[in-house]
Amino acid sequence: MIPINNFNFVGEIGEGGMGKVYRYAHVRLNRDVAIKFLQPELSSREDLVERFKSEAIAQARMSHTNIATVYEFDQINDMFYMVLEYVKGETLDSVISKEGRLSWQIAVQYAIGILDGLDHAHSFNIVHRDIKPSNLMITEQKTVKILDFGIARILNTARLTKTRHAIGTLEYMSPEQIKAHETDARSDIYAVGIVLYEMLTGQIPFVKDTEFELQQAHINEKPKSPCTFSEEIPKEIARLVLKALEKNPEKRFSSAREFSEALRKQIAFAPPRFS
């Protein structure tokens, strides 16, 4: 337990690539928060601390239903931490593990929420770069909350010095990320395409034995249509998913908003029914 002024420790939430995340209760506001600490070895890097701070400031500017809010950035002794909205629910990763393939209506509704949050972030020139089910929380009200903006960039900075290769979550990385080319909002769109594919089918589009084979699949291999896995998935939904997964960013949706609007048209007459 790490004591912090004005906060009472509640428990440990989990651990990510950046460090451990704990649940605290704000004494005066009577509000639970999530506090994310930089790993000690990362805290010793001045460039990483500055990036962590700048990312926290950038995130704090954002205010959106589908993004976990950042409240504060601070340090205690030599430890740097970020105070975030505590999201009560479960990760999309957990939902898929338990339920397998989701109904196409629910999958599309979640994807729309992700895209709406990303559209807001992109309006601030903030690209997530690590959209994946474990970074997406499903609240008790069935709203999607995006977590961990900017963390991929921080970790990449730490590892590039040692490996000279960009590091990310390979299963959800766009071809341009794998090639270490410049990324923009369309890389997030590719990742949402992977996540939506997984929600619709219960599996990611590329399953390989080695990292190299997976990289090559993202760069060269055409994914199977989601319709291959279920006749219930509308062909137009499958087409939109495959458009998001185009190898060439120029052939994808130009923005998160364009993608979400296309999905909204398909779900307009078939709203999701949550159990």
Coordinates of C-alpha atoms in Angstrom, one line a residue:
M1 CA 0.0 0.0 0.0
I2 CA 1.3 3.5 -0.9
P3 CA -0.1 6.3 1.4
I4 CA -1.3 9.4 -0.5
N5 CA -2.7 12.5 1.2
N6 CA -6.5 12.9 1.0
F7 CA -6.9 9.3 -0.3
N8 CA -7.7 6.1 1.6
F9 CA -6.4 2.8 0.1
V10 CA -9.1 0.4 -1.0
G11 CA -7.4 -2.4 -2.9
E12 CA -5.4 -3.4 -5.9
I13 CA -7.1 -3.3 -9.3
G14 CA -4.4 -4.9 -11.5
E15 CA -1.1 -4.4 -13.3
G16 CA -0.3 -3.2 -16.8
G17 CA 2.8 -2.6 -18.8
M18 CA 3.3 0.8 -17.1
G19 CA 2.8 -0.3 -13.5
K20 CA 0.3 -1.2 -10.9
V21 CA -3.2 0.3 -10.6
Y22 CA -4.9 0.7 -7.2
R23 CA -8.3 1.7 -6.0
Y24 CA -8.4 4.6 -3.6
A25 CA -11.2 6.6 -2.0
H26 CA -11.0 10.4 -1.9
V27 CA -11.6 11.4 1.7
R28 CA -13.3 14.7 1.1
L29 CA -15.2 14.0 -2.1
N30 CA -16.3 10.5 -1.0
R31 CA -15.4 9.3 -4.5
D32 CA -13.5 6.2 -5.6
V33 CA -10.7 6.7 -8.1
A34 CA -8.1 4.5 -9.9
I35 CA -4.5 5.5 -9.3
K36 CA -1.9 4.4 -11.8
F37 CA 1.8 4.4 -10.8
L38 CA 4.8 4.5 -13.1
Q39 CA 7.1 1.5 -12.6
P40 CA 10.1 2.5 -10.5
E41 CA 12.5 1.7 -13.5
L42 CA 10.4 4.0 -15.7
S43 CA 10.2 6.8 -13.0
S44 CA 14.0 7.1 -13.2
R45 CA 13.8 8.2 -16.8
E46 CA 13.3 11.9 -17.1
D47 CA 12.1 11.7 -20.7
L48 CA 9.4 9.2 -19.7
V49 CA 8.2 11.2 -16.7
E50 CA 7.8 14.3 -18.9
R51 CA 5.9 12.3 -21.5
F52 CA 3.7 10.7 -18.7
K53 CA 3.0 14.2 -17.4
S54 CA 2.2 15.7 -20.9
E55 CA -0.1 12.7 -21.7
A56 CA -1.9 13.2 -18.4
I57 CA -2.4 16.9 -19.1
A58 CA -3.6 16.2 -22.6
Q59 CA -6.0 13.5 -21.4
A60 CA -7.3 15.8 -18.6
R61 CA -8.5 18.2 -21.4
M62 CA -10.8 15.5 -22.7
S63 CA -14.3 15.1 -21.3
H64 CA -16.4 12.3 -22.9
T65 CA -18.8 9.6 -21.9
N66 CA -16.7 6.9 -23.5
I67 CA -13.3 8.0 -22.1
A68 CA -12.1 7.4 -18.5
T69 CA -11.4 10.8 -17.1
V70 CA -8.0 11.9 -15.8
Y71 CA -8.2 14.0 -12.6
E72 CA -4.7 14.6 -11.5
F73 CA -1.0 14.0 -12.1
D74 CA 1.4 14.1 -9.1
Q75 CA 4.3 12.4 -7.4
I76 CA 5.1 11.1 -3.9
N77 CA 8.8 10.8 -3.1
D78 CA 10.2 9.3 -6.3
M79 CA 7.0 7.8 -7.5
F80 CA 4.8 9.4 -10.2
Y81 CA 1.2 8.7 -10.5
M82 CA -2.0 9.5 -12.4
V83 CA -5.5 9.8 -10.7
L84 CA -8.3 8.5 -13.0
E85 CA -12.0 7.9 -12.9
Y86 CA -12.7 4.5 -11.3
V87 CA -14.8 2.6 -13.8
K88 CA -17.0 -0.1 -12.2
G89 CA -17.6 -2.9 -14.6
E90 CA -15.5 -5.5 -16.5
T91 CA -13.1 -5.3 -19.4
L92 CA -14.4 -6.2 -22.9
D93 CA -11.7 -8.9 -22.8
S94 CA -13.4 -10.5 -19.9
V95 CA -16.8 -10.2 -21.5
I96 CA -15.6 -12.0 -24.7
S97 CA -13.9 -14.7 -22.7
K98 CA -17.1 -15.4 -20.8
E99 CA -19.6 -15.0 -23.6
G100 CA -17.6 -15.7 -26.8
R101 CA -19.2 -14.2 -29.9
L102 CA -21.5 -11.3 -29.0
S103 CA -24.7 -10.5 -30.9
W104 CA -23.9 -8.3 -33.9
Q105 CA -26.2 -5.6 -32.5
I106 CA -24.4 -5.4 -29.2
A107 CA -21.0 -5.7 -30.8
V108 CA -21.8 -2.8 -33.1
Q109 CA -23.2 -0.7 -30.2
Y110 CA -19.9 -1.2 -28.3
A111 CA -17.9 -0.3 -31.4
I112 CA -19.9 2.9 -31.8
G113 CA -19.1 3.9 -28.3
I114 CA -15.4 3.2 -28.8
L115 CA -15.4 5.2 -32.0
D116 CA -17.3 8.1 -30.4
G117 CA -14.6 8.3 -27.7
L118 CA -11.8 8.1 -30.2
D119 CA -13.4 10.8 -32.4
H120 CA -13.3 13.1 -29.4
A121 CA -9.7 12.2 -28.6
H122 CA -8.7 12.7 -32.3
S123 CA -10.2 16.2 -32.2
F124 CA -7.4 17.0 -29.7
N125 CA -4.8 15.3 -32.0
I126 CA -4.6 12.4 -29.4
V127 CA -4.2 9.0 -30.9
H128 CA -4.6 6.0 -28.6
R129 CA -2.3 3.5 -30.4
D130 CA -3.2 0.5 -28.2
I131 CA -7.0 -0.1 -28.6
K132 CA -7.7 -3.7 -27.4
P133 CA -10.4 -5.4 -25.3
S134 CA -8.3 -5.2 -22.1
N135 CA -8.2 -1.4 -22.5
L136 CA -11.9 -1.2 -22.9
M137 CA -14.3 -1.3 -19.9
I138 CA -17.9 -2.2 -20.1
T139 CA -19.8 -0.4 -17.3
E140 CA -22.8 -1.7 -15.4
Q141 CA -24.9 0.6 -17.7
K142 CA -23.3 -1.2 -20.7
T143 CA -21.3 1.9 -21.7
V144 CA -17.8 1.5 -23.1
K145 CA -15.0 3.4 -21.4
I146 CA -11.6 3.7 -23.1
L147 CA -8.6 3.4 -20.8
D148 CA -4.8 4.0 -21.1
F149 CA -4.5 6.8 -23.6
G150 CA -0.9 7.5 -24.4
I151 CA 0.5 4.6 -22.4
A152 CA 1.7 2.8 -25.6
R153 CA 3.8 5.8 -26.6
I154 CA 5.4 6.0 -23.1
L155 CA 6.3 2.3 -23.2
N156 CA 7.5 2.5 -26.8
T157 CA 9.9 5.4 -25.7
A158 CA 11.3 3.2 -23.0
R159 CA 11.9 0.1 -25.2
L160 CA 13.0 1.8 -28.4
T161 CA 16.2 2.8 -26.7
K162 CA 17.0 -0.9 -26.1
T163 CA 15.5 -2.7 -29.1
R164 CA 15.0 -0.1 -31.9
H165 CA 11.6 -1.7 -32.6
A166 CA 8.2 -0.3 -31.8
I167 CA 6.4 -2.3 -29.2
G168 CA 2.6 -2.7 -29.0
T169 CA -0.1 -5.3 -28.7
L170 CA 0.7 -7.2 -31.9
E171 CA -2.8 -8.8 -32.4
Y172 CA -4.3 -5.3 -32.7
M173 CA -1.5 -3.4 -34.4
S174 CA -2.0 -1.8 -37.8
P175 CA 0.4 -2.6 -40.7
E176 CA 1.9 0.9 -40.4
Q177 CA 2.6 0.4 -36.7
I178 CA 4.3 -2.9 -37.3
K179 CA 6.5 -1.3 -40.0
A180 CA 7.3 1.5 -37.5
H181 CA 5.8 4.1 -39.9
E182 CA 4.1 7.3 -38.8
T183 CA 0.7 6.6 -37.3
D184 CA -2.5 8.6 -37.1
A185 CA -6.2 8.2 -36.3
R186 CA -6.5 5.6 -39.0
S187 CA -4.3 3.2 -36.9
D188 CA -6.9 3.4 -34.2
I189 CA -9.6 2.7 -36.7
Y190 CA -7.7 -0.5 -37.8
A191 CA -7.6 -1.6 -34.1
V192 CA -11.3 -1.0 -33.7
G193 CA -11.9 -3.1 -36.8
I194 CA -10.0 -5.9 -35.1
V195 CA -11.9 -5.5 -31.8
L196 CA -15.3 -5.5 -33.7
Y197 CA -14.2 -8.5 -35.7
E198 CA -13.4 -10.3 -32.4
M199 CA -16.7 -9.3 -30.8
L200 CA -18.6 -10.6 -33.9
T201 CA -16.8 -13.9 -34.3
G202 CA -15.3 -14.7 -30.9
Q203 CA -11.7 -14.6 -32.3
I204 CA -9.2 -12.2 -33.8
P205 CA -8.8 -12.3 -37.6
F206 CA -5.2 -13.5 -37.5
V207 CA -4.1 -16.4 -35.3
K208 CA -0.5 -17.5 -35.9
D209 CA 2.2 -19.5 -34.1
T210 CA 4.9 -16.8 -34.1
E211 CA 5.1 -13.1 -33.8
F212 CA 6.8 -12.9 -37.3
E213 CA 3.9 -14.8 -38.9
L214 CA 1.4 -12.5 -37.1
Q215 CA 3.2 -9.4 -38.3
Q216 CA 3.2 -10.7 -41.9
A217 CA -0.5 -11.5 -41.7
H218 CA -1.3 -7.9 -40.7
I219 CA 0.8 -6.6 -43.5
N220 CA -0.1 -9.1 -46.3
E221 CA -3.0 -11.4 -45.5
K222 CA -6.6 -10.7 -46.2
P223 CA -8.8 -11.6 -43.3
K224 CA -11.8 -13.9 -43.7
S225 CA -15.2 -12.2 -43.8
P226 CA -16.9 -12.2 -40.4
C227 CA -19.9 -13.8 -42.2
T228 CA -17.8 -17.0 -42.5
F229 CA -18.3 -17.5 -38.8
S230 CA -22.0 -16.8 -38.6
E231 CA -24.9 -16.3 -41.0
E232 CA -26.5 -13.9 -38.5
I233 CA -23.9 -11.2 -39.2
P234 CA -25.2 -8.8 -41.9
K235 CA -23.1 -8.7 -45.0
E236 CA -22.9 -4.9 -44.8
I237 CA -21.6 -5.0 -41.2
A238 CA -18.9 -7.5 -42.5
R239 CA -18.0 -5.1 -45.3
L240 CA -17.6 -2.2 -42.9
V241 CA -15.3 -4.3 -40.7
L242 CA -13.1 -5.3 -43.6
K243 CA -13.0 -1.7 -44.8
A244 CA -11.6 -0.8 -41.4
L245 CA -9.0 -3.5 -41.8
E246 CA -7.6 -2.4 -45.1
K247 CA -3.8 -2.6 -45.3
N248 CA -3.5 0.8 -46.8
P249 CA -4.7 3.5 -44.4
E250 CA -6.0 5.6 -47.3
K251 CA -8.6 2.9 -48.0
R252 CA -9.9 2.8 -44.5
F253 CA -12.5 5.1 -43.0
S254 CA -11.0 8.6 -43.0
S255 CA -12.2 9.2 -39.4
A256 CA -13.7 7.5 -36.4
R257 CA -16.8 9.5 -37.0
E258 CA -17.2 8.2 -40.5
F259 CA -16.9 4.7 -39.3
S260 CA -19.4 5.2 -36.4
E261 CA -21.9 6.9 -38.7
A262 CA -21.7 3.9 -41.1
L263 CA -22.4 1.5 -38.2
R264 CA -25.2 3.6 -36.9
K265 CA -27.1 3.4 -40.2
Q266 CA -27.0 -0.4 -39.9
I267 CA -28.2 -0.6 -36.3
A268 CA -30.9 2.0 -36.6
F269 CA -33.7 -0.5 -37.2
A270 CA -32.2 -3.3 -35.0
P271 CA -31.2 -1.8 -31.6
P272 CA -29.3 -4.1 -29.2
R273 CA -31.0 -6.0 -26.4
F274 CA -28.8 -6.3 -23.4
S275 CA -29.6 -9.2 -20.9

